XYZ file of C-alpha atoms in Angstrom:
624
model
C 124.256 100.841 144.118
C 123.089 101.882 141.085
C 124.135 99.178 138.159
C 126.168 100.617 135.303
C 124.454 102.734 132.673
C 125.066 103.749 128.983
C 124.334 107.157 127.532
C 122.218 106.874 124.347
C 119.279 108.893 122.951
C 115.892 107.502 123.099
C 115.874 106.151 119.347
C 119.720 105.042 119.946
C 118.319 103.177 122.958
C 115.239 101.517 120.767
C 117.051 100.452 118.161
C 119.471 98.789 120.153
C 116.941 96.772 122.272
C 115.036 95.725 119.209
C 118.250 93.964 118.053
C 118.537 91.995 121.295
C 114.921 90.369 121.435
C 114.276 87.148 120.295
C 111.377 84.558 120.504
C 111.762 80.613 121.225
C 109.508 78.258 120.855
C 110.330 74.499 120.834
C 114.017 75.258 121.754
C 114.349 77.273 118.267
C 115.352 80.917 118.351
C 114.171 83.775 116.314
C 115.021 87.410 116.061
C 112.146 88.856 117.544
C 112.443 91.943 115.178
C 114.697 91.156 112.347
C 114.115 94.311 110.465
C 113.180 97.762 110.245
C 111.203 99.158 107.240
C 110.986 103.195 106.554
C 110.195 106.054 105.037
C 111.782 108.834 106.539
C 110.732 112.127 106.613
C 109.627 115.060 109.329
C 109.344 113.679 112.465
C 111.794 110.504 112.503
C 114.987 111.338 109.998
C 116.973 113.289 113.088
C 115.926 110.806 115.345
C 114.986 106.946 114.633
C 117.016 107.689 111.442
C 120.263 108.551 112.872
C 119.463 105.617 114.954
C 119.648 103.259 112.092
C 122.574 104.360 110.942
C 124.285 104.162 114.172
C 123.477 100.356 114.804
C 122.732 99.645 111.060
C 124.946 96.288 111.545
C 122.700 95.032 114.285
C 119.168 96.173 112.397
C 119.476 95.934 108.788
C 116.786 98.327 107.274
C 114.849 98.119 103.924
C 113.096 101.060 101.942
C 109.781 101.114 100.986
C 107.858 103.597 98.820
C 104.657 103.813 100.666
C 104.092 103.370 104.498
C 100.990 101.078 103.777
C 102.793 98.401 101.992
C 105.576 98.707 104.012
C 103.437 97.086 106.471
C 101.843 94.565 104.440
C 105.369 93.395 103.851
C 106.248 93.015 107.185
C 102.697 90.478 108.127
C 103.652 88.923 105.031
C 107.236 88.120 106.677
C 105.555 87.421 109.757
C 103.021 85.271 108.561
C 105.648 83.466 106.532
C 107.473 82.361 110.153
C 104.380 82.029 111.757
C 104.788 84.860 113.785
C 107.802 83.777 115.523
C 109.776 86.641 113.617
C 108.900 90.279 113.220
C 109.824 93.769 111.256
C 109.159 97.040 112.416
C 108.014 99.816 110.239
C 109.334 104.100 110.841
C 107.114 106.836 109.630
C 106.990 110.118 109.690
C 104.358 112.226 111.739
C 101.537 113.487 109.594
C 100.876 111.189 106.322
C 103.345 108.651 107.021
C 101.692 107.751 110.446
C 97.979 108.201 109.587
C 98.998 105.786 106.548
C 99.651 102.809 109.016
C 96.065 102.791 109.927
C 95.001 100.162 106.855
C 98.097 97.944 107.533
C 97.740 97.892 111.383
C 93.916 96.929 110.954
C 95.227 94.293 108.749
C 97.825 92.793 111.219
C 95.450 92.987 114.424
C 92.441 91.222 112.368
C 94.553 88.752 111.226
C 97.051 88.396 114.165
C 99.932 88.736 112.586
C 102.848 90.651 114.599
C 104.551 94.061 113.463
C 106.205 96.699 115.416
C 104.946 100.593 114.063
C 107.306 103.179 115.081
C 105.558 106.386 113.711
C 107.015 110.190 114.573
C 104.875 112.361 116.785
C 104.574 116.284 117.963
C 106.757 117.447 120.175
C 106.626 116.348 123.904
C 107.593 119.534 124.910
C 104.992 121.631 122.851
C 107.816 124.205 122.058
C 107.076 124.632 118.400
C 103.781 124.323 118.051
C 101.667 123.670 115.807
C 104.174 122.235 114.259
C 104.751 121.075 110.372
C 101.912 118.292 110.206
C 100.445 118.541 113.570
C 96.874 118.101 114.086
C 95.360 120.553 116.579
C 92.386 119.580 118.633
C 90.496 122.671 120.624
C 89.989 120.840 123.849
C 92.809 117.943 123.980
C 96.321 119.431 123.479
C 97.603 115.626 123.741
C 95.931 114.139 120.876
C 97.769 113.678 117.480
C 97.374 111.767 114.180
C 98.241 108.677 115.950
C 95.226 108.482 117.942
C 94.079 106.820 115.071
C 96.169 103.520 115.389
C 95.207 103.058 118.941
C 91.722 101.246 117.651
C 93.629 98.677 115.451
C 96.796 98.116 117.944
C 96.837 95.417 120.034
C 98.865 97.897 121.916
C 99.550 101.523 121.862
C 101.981 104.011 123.886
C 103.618 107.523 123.150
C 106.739 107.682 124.876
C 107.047 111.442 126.179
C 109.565 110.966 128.453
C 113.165 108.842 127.895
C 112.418 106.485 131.023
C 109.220 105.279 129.984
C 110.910 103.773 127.012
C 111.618 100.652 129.339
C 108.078 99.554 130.437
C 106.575 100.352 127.285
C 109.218 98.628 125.188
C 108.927 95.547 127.039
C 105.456 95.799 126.605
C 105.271 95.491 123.208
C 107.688 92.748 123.029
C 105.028 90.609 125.193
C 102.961 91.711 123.227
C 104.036 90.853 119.927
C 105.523 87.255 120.898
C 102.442 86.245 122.591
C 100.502 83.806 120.325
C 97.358 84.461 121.944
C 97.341 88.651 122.227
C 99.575 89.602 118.673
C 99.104 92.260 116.607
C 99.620 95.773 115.419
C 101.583 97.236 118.544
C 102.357 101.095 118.323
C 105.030 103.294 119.801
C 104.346 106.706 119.006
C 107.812 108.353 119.175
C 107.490 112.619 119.570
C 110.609 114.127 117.685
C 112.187 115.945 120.468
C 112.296 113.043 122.875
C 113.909 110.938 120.074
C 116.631 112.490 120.264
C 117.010 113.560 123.730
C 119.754 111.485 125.452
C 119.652 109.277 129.100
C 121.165 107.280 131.171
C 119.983 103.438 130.450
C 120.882 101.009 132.617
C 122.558 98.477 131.004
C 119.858 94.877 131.743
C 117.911 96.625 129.049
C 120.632 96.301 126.107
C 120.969 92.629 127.596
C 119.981 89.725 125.262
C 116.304 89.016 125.828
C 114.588 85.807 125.233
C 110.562 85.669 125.072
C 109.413 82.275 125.203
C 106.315 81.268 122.715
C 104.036 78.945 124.819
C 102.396 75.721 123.993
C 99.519 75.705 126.626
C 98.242 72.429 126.981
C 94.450 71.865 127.281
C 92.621 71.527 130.380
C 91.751 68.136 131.562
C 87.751 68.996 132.230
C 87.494 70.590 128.650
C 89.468 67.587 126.701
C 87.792 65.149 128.334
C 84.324 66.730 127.470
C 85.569 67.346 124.034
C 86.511 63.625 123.768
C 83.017 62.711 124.818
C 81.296 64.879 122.440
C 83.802 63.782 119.346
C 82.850 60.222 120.643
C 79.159 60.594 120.153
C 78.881 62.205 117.174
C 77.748 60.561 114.145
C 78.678 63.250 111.332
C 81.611 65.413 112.614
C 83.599 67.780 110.907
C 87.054 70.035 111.249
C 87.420 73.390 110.500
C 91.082 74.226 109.978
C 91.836 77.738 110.514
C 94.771 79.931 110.392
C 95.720 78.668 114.156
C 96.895 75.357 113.080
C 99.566 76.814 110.496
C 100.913 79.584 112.928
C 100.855 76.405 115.750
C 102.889 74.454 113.056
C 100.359 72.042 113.737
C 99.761 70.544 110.744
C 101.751 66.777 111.326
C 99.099 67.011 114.634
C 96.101 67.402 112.505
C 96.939 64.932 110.131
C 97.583 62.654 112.996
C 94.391 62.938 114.445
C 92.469 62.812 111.274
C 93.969 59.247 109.989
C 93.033 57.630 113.360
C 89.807 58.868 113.212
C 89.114 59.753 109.898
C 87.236 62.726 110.609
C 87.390 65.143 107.576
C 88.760 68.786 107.290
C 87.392 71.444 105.690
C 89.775 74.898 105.699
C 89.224 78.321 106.082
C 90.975 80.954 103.873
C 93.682 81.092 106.572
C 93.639 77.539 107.715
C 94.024 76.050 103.954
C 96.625 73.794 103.292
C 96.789 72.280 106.896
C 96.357 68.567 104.993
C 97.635 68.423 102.065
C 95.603 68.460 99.107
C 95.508 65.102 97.886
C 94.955 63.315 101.626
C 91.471 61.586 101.547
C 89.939 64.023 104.280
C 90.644 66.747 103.133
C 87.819 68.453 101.594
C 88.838 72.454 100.451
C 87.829 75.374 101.668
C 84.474 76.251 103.655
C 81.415 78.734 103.557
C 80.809 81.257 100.990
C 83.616 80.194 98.734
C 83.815 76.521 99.963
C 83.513 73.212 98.002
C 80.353 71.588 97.043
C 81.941 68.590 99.116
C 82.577 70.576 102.439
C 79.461 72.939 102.639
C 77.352 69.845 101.974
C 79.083 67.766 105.209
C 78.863 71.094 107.048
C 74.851 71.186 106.433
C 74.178 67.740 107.709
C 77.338 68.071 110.604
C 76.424 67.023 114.045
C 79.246 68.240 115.586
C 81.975 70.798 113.941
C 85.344 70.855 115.708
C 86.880 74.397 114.930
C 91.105 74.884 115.172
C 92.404 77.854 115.666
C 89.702 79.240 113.068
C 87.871 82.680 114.333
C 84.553 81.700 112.182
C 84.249 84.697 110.195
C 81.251 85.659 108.365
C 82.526 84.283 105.207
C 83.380 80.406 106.908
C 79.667 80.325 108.341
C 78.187 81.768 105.468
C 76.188 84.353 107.501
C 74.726 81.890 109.918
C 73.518 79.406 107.452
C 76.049 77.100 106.728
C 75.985 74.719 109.670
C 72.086 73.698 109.493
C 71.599 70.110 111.612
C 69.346 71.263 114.161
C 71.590 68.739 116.435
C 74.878 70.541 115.374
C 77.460 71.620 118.286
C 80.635 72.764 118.291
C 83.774 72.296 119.620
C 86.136 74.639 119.660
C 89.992 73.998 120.246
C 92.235 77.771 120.427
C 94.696 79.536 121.990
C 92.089 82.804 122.426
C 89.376 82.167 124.612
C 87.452 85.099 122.951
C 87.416 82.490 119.659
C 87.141 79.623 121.521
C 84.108 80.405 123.347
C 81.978 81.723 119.483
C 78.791 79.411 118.396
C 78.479 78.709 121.863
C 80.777 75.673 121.802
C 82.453 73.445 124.452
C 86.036 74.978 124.549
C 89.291 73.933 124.585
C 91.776 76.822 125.330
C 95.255 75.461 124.109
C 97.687 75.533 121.467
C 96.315 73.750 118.561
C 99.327 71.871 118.478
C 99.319 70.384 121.764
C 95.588 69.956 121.825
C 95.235 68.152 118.750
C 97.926 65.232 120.188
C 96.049 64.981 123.218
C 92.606 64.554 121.504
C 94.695 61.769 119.481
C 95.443 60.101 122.230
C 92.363 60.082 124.107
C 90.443 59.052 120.598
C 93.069 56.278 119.482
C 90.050 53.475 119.841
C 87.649 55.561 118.097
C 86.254 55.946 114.334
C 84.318 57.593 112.576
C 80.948 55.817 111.156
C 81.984 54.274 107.830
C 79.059 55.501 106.303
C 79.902 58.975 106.942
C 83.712 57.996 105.980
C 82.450 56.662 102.543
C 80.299 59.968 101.747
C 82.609 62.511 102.394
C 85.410 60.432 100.260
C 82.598 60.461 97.317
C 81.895 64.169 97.557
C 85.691 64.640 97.002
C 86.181 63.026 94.029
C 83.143 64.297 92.295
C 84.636 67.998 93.856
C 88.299 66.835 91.967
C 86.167 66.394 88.726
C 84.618 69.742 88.849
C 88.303 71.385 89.607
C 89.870 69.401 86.602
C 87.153 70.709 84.088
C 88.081 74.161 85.604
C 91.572 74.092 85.215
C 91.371 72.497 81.780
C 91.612 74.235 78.405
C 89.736 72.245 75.231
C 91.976 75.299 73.130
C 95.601 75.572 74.355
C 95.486 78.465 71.459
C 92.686 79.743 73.547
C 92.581 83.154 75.746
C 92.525 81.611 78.919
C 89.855 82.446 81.394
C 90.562 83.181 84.926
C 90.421 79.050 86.169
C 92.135 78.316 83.513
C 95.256 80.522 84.595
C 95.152 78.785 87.799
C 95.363 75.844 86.374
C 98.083 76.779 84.333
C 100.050 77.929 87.724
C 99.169 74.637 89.205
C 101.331 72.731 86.560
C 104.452 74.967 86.878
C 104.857 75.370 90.590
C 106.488 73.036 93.122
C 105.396 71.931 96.502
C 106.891 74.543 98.170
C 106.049 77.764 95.899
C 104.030 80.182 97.697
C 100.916 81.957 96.416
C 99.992 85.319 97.402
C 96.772 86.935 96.928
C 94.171 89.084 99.406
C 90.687 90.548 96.893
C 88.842 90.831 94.083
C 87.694 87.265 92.547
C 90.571 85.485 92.766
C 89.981 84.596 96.615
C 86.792 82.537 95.690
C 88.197 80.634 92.970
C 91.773 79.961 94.408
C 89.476 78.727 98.015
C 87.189 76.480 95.975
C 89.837 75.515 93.112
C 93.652 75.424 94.686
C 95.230 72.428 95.208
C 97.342 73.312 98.146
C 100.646 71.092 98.760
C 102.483 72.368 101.369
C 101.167 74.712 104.433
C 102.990 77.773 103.750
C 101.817 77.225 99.800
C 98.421 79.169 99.964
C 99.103 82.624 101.324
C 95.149 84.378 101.603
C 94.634 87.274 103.520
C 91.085 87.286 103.757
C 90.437 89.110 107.440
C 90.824 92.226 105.987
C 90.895 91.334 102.233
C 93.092 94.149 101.710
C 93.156 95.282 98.234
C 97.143 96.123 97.184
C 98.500 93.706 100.155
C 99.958 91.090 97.259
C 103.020 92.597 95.797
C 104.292 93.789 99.515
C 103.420 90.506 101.095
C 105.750 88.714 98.288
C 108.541 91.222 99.232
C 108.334 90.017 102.779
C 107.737 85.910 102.154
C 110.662 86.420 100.048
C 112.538 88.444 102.871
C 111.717 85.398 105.037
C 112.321 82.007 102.927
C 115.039 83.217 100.180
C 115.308 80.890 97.278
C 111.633 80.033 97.443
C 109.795 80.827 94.096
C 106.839 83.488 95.205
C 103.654 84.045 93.436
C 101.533 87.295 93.733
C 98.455 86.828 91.773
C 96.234 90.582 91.496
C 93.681 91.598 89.568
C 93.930 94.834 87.183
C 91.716 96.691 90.049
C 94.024 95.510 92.824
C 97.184 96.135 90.906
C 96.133 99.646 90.443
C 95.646 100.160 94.263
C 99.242 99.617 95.295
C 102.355 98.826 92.158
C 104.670 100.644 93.559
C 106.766 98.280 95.512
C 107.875 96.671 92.619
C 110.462 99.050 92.441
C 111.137 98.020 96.180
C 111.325 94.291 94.945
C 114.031 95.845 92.215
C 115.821 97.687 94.442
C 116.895 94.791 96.965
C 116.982 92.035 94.253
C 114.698 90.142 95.022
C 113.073 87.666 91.860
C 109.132 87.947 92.583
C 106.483 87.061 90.682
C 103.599 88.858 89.560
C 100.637 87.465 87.516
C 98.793 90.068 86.527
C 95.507 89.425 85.419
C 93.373 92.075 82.993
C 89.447 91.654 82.851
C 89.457 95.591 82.933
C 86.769 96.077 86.126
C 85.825 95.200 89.501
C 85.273 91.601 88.208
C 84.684 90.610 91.930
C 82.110 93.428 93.339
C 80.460 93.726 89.844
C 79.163 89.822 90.075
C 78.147 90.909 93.970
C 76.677 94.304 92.136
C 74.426 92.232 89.614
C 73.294 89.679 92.627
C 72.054 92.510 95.202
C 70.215 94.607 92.650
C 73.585 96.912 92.037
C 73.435 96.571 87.972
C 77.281 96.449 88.190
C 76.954 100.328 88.354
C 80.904 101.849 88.472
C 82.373 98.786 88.325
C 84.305 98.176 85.269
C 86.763 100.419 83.494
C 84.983 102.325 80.651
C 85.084 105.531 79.046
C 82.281 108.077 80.467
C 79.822 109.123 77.722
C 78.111 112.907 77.105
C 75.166 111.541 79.183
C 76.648 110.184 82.172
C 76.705 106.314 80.976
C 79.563 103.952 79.929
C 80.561 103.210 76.593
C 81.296 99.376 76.003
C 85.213 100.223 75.080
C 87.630 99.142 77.707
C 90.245 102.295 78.556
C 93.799 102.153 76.656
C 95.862 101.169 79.525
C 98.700 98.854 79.579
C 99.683 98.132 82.540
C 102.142 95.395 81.648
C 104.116 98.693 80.439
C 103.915 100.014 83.562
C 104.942 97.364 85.499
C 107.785 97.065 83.380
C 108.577 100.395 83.686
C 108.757 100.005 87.600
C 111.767 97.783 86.464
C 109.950 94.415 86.395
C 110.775 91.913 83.555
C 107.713 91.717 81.759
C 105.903 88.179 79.594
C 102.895 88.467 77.973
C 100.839 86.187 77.045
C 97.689 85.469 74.812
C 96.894 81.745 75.067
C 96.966 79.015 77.271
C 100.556 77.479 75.983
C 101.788 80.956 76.052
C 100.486 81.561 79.657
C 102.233 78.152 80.580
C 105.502 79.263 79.033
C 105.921 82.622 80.419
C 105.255 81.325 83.971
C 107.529 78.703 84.025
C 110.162 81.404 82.683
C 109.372 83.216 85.085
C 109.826 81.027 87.884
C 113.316 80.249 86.541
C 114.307 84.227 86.556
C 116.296 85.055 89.421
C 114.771 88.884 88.640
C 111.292 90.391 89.353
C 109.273 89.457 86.683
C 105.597 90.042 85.551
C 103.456 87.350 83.713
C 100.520 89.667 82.695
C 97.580 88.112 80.608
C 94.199 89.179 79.754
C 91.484 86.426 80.558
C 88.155 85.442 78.831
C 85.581 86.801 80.843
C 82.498 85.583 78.472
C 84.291 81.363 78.979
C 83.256 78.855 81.792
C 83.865 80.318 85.503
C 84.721 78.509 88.183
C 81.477 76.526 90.203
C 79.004 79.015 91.657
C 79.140 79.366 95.487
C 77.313 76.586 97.453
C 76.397 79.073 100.422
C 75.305 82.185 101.139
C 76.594 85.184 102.311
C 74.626 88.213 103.844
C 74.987 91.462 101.910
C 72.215 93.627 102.643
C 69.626 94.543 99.935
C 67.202 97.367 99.194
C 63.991 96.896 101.124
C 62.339 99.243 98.925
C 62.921 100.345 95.120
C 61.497 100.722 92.233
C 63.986 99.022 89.641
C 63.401 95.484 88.734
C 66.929 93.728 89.303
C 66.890 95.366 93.184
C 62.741 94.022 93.496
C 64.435 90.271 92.442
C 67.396 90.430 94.482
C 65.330 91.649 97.598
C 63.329 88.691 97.364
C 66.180 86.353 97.126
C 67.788 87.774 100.261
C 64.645 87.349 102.530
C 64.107 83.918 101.187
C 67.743 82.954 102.136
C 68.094 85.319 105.757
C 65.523 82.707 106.967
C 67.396 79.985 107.071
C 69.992 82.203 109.467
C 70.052 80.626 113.142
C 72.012 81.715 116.299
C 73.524 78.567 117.607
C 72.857 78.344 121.028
């Protein structure tokens, strides 16, 4: 018999099995997709539109004002529920899908869930080419949304109403598995949208996707317990897998029975907080002096749920013991399985509490205890002369804002940034107190990610004061959902900080022989060059003309005032300041990173920096 059906078009059908997924994961239930952001246009207004509006009490729906940040708000939502909660974004075909791409590169390298729902050509081919179609000569079946298969985690087009069911459960697996999420893409062409069938009625049925918790493997814990056992000088690398494991109580369990110390990616910052003994501040590139100097003399370095990025190695240099080996404790055995480590494919979570209780006899040497404890207060030193101003009439220079920040937030503020220079000094600098406080996204360092990734912590903890700290350079990339931020009343703030350039690629410039060429704001001359004079723009005007409240401020006391007004507003509001470039920076970086320099030229700065780079490629080693 067949069971009983409904009658609903394709988008009807979508929409109302998005509403009816949820994730659970230590007996505590989340909607799986909580939200739909869109932009509607050709391509999904008759169809995924109409859809909304039908079932717009089961999937409440939020407009953006460009399909890019639309997505950066939903990881930032994500991320802020470690990924037990999802949005989905609608586009149209043509510019509105191709769009996605940056965001679903973002969400994929970072693995961070979000559901793309982008309009496609017609399935049927009747009018065609149609308004925004891309026409290929030899493959009728390709459209603009080929281009999100490469950053999807997974990718269908759904050209016929029945395959809606396999493919939508899918992407569901898909997005709630811990070990496989990402970017997942239904391309949806606009006829079959809108074209109606006969669903049976299981798939409208309330659908729970558990979140697993795999526990480790005997063999590889108890050869990770022998190699933590014999190690004289070990280390942890928190990545972002021990925040999205909720792992953190683990960790710090682990590290006060054996006092081995922690030193944190971009992602995996804040998993101790920042005032416990072991914890030693970010790694690599733009590490502490304190955790790049364990890291050098390491014996053994015990990575969590960290996917050792170029940046956390510092190009292959970083870890230089000849002895060192690694363990590796994550959920992906693709990560697990890098630097040629023993592995230990689990949740972080529930391989962290078994490693406790297979090391509860053990210590680390006391020696080793005694140095790394040093290192951090002589690190705390460095971060107090940073934050400090001698002037509080002073301009403030970029440390010195973060410092100001640092006295007016609470434990559980969050802080939102993604590029320019601010990455390096909040990784070496930021004094992390909670693990949802330090919000980096540093796997795609995605300039304009900031002010949509506010919208969507905010979405996802209401009441909780948000920070997004850009640059003038990033700011100018991607303002305008502020007016999104306005629109659905919701009080974010934005520090915006003026040092009119590329602050962050013009330092990189000078070091690789660049001579900071196009990187700072300044009027072009008759000849060609740049005049010293920084351009006339205000963009604290413009913010506030995007309907922001708007401080300025001149000096350190003034900075401190307007932020702590502005964490009192319950509207958007902008702190902008312009910082003293010429004052003290924060410390230099302690490792290297590999950008690649001219082998040949004839200019004096590129000769220098050329030299530089072979002497410090040497030291580069394939651990083995």
């Amino acid at each position: 018999m067949m069971s009983n059906t409904r009658r609903l078009t394709v988008a009807q059908a979508l929409v109302r099995f998005l509403s009816a997924q949820y994730t659970e994961r230590d007996g505590v239930r989340h909607r799986l997709i909580a939200g739909t952001w869109g932009i509607f246009g050709h391509g999904n207004v008759a169809g995924i539109g109409q859809a909304l509006v039908e079932y717009r009490d089961d999937m409440p729906y939020h407009q953006g004002r460009n399909e890019q940040s639309m997505v950066h708000a939903a990881v930032g939502y994500a991320r802020q529920l470690n990924r037990l909660s999802a949005q989905a974004v609608t586009t149209s075909i043509g510019p509105g899908a191709t769009n996605l791409v940056t965001g679903a590169a973002l969400a994929t390298i970072n693995r961070l869930p979000v559901l793309l729902l982008p309009g496609d050509y017609f399935a049927s081919h009747a009018p065609d080419p149609l308004l925004q179609q891309l026409e290929h000569p030899t493959e009728a079946d390709v459209s603009v949304n080929d281009t999100l298969r490469p950053v999807s985690r997974y990718f269908d087009r759904i050209t016929r109403p029945e395959a809606l069911i396999p493919s939508a459960l899918n992407a569901m697996r898909v997005l709630a598995d811990p070990a496989e999420t990402g970017a997942v893409t239904l391309a949806l062409p606009q006829d079959v949208q809108a074209e109606a069938h006969d669903w049976p009625e299981e798939f409208f049925a309330e659908r729970v996707w558990h979140v697993r918790r795999p526990a480790p493997d005997p063999y590889e814990l108890a050869e990770a317990v022998a190699a933590i056992r014999a190690a004289e000088r070990p280390l942890i690398v928190a990545g972002g897998g021990v925040h999205h494991s909720e792992a953190e109580d683990a960790l710090k369990a682990l590290v006060e029975a054996t006092g081995i110390p922690v030193a944190s990616t971009q992602a995996g910052k804040g998993s101790l907080r920042h005032d416990h003994p072991a914890d030693l501040g970010g790694i690599g590139h733009t590490g502490t002096a304190v955790s790049d100097g364990i890291a050098r003399t390491a014996d053994l370095v015990i990575g969590v749920g960290t996917r050792y990025t170029d940046f956390t190695t510092a190009s292959g240099t970083l870890f230089q013991n000849p002895d060192v080996r690694f363990v590796n404790l994550n959920i992906t055995a693709f990560d697990a399985h890098k630097l040629s480590a023993r592995t230990v494919v689990c949740d972080a979570r529930a391989g962290l509490t078994a490693l406790t209780e297979a090391l509860a006899d053990h210590r680390v040497n006391p020696v080793h205890e005694a140095a790394y404890r040093e290192g951090k207060e002589r690190w705390e030193r460095l971060v107090d002369a940073a934050y400090t101003a001698a002037d509080e009439n002073a301009v403030p220079t970029q440390t010195q804002v973060l410092g100001a920040l640092d006295a007016v937030v609470g434990d559980d503020d969050v802080v939102i940034n993604a590029a320019g220079s601010l990455p390096g000094d909040l990784h070496k600098l930021w004094r992390a107190r909670s693990p949802r406080q330090y919000h980096l996204e540093y796997g795609y360092s995605c300039m304009g990610y900031e002010i949509p990734a506010a919208i969507g912590v905010q979405q996802a903890a209401p009441g909780t004061p948000v920070w997004s700290l850009v640059g003038d350079g990033t700011y100018l990339m991607m303002p305008t959902e502020i007016v999104t931020a306005v629109q659905e009343g919701l009080p974010v703030n934005l520090v915006l900080i003026q040092n009119h350039g590329y602050a962050s690629i013009g330092g990189l410039s000078e070091s690789v022989g660049g001579e900071r060429f196009g990187t700072a704001y300044r009027y072009r001359t008759a000849d060609g060059t740049f005049s010293g004079a920084p351009l006339p723009v205000d963009l604290a005007a413009n913010a506030g003309s995007l309907g922001m409240d708007v401080l300025r401020a001149k000096t350190v006391r003034e900075l401190r005032e307007a932020l702590a007004a502005a964490r009192a507003s319950d509207r958007p509001t902008c702190v902008y300041v312009e910082t003293d470039t010429a004052g003290p920076a924060a410390p230099p970086a302690e490792a290297w990173w590999d950008v690649p320099v001219a082998e040949t030229a004839t200019r004096e700065a590129a000769v220098r920096a050329r030299e530089e780079y072979d002497r410090q490629v040497a030291d580069r080693r394939h651990h083995l």
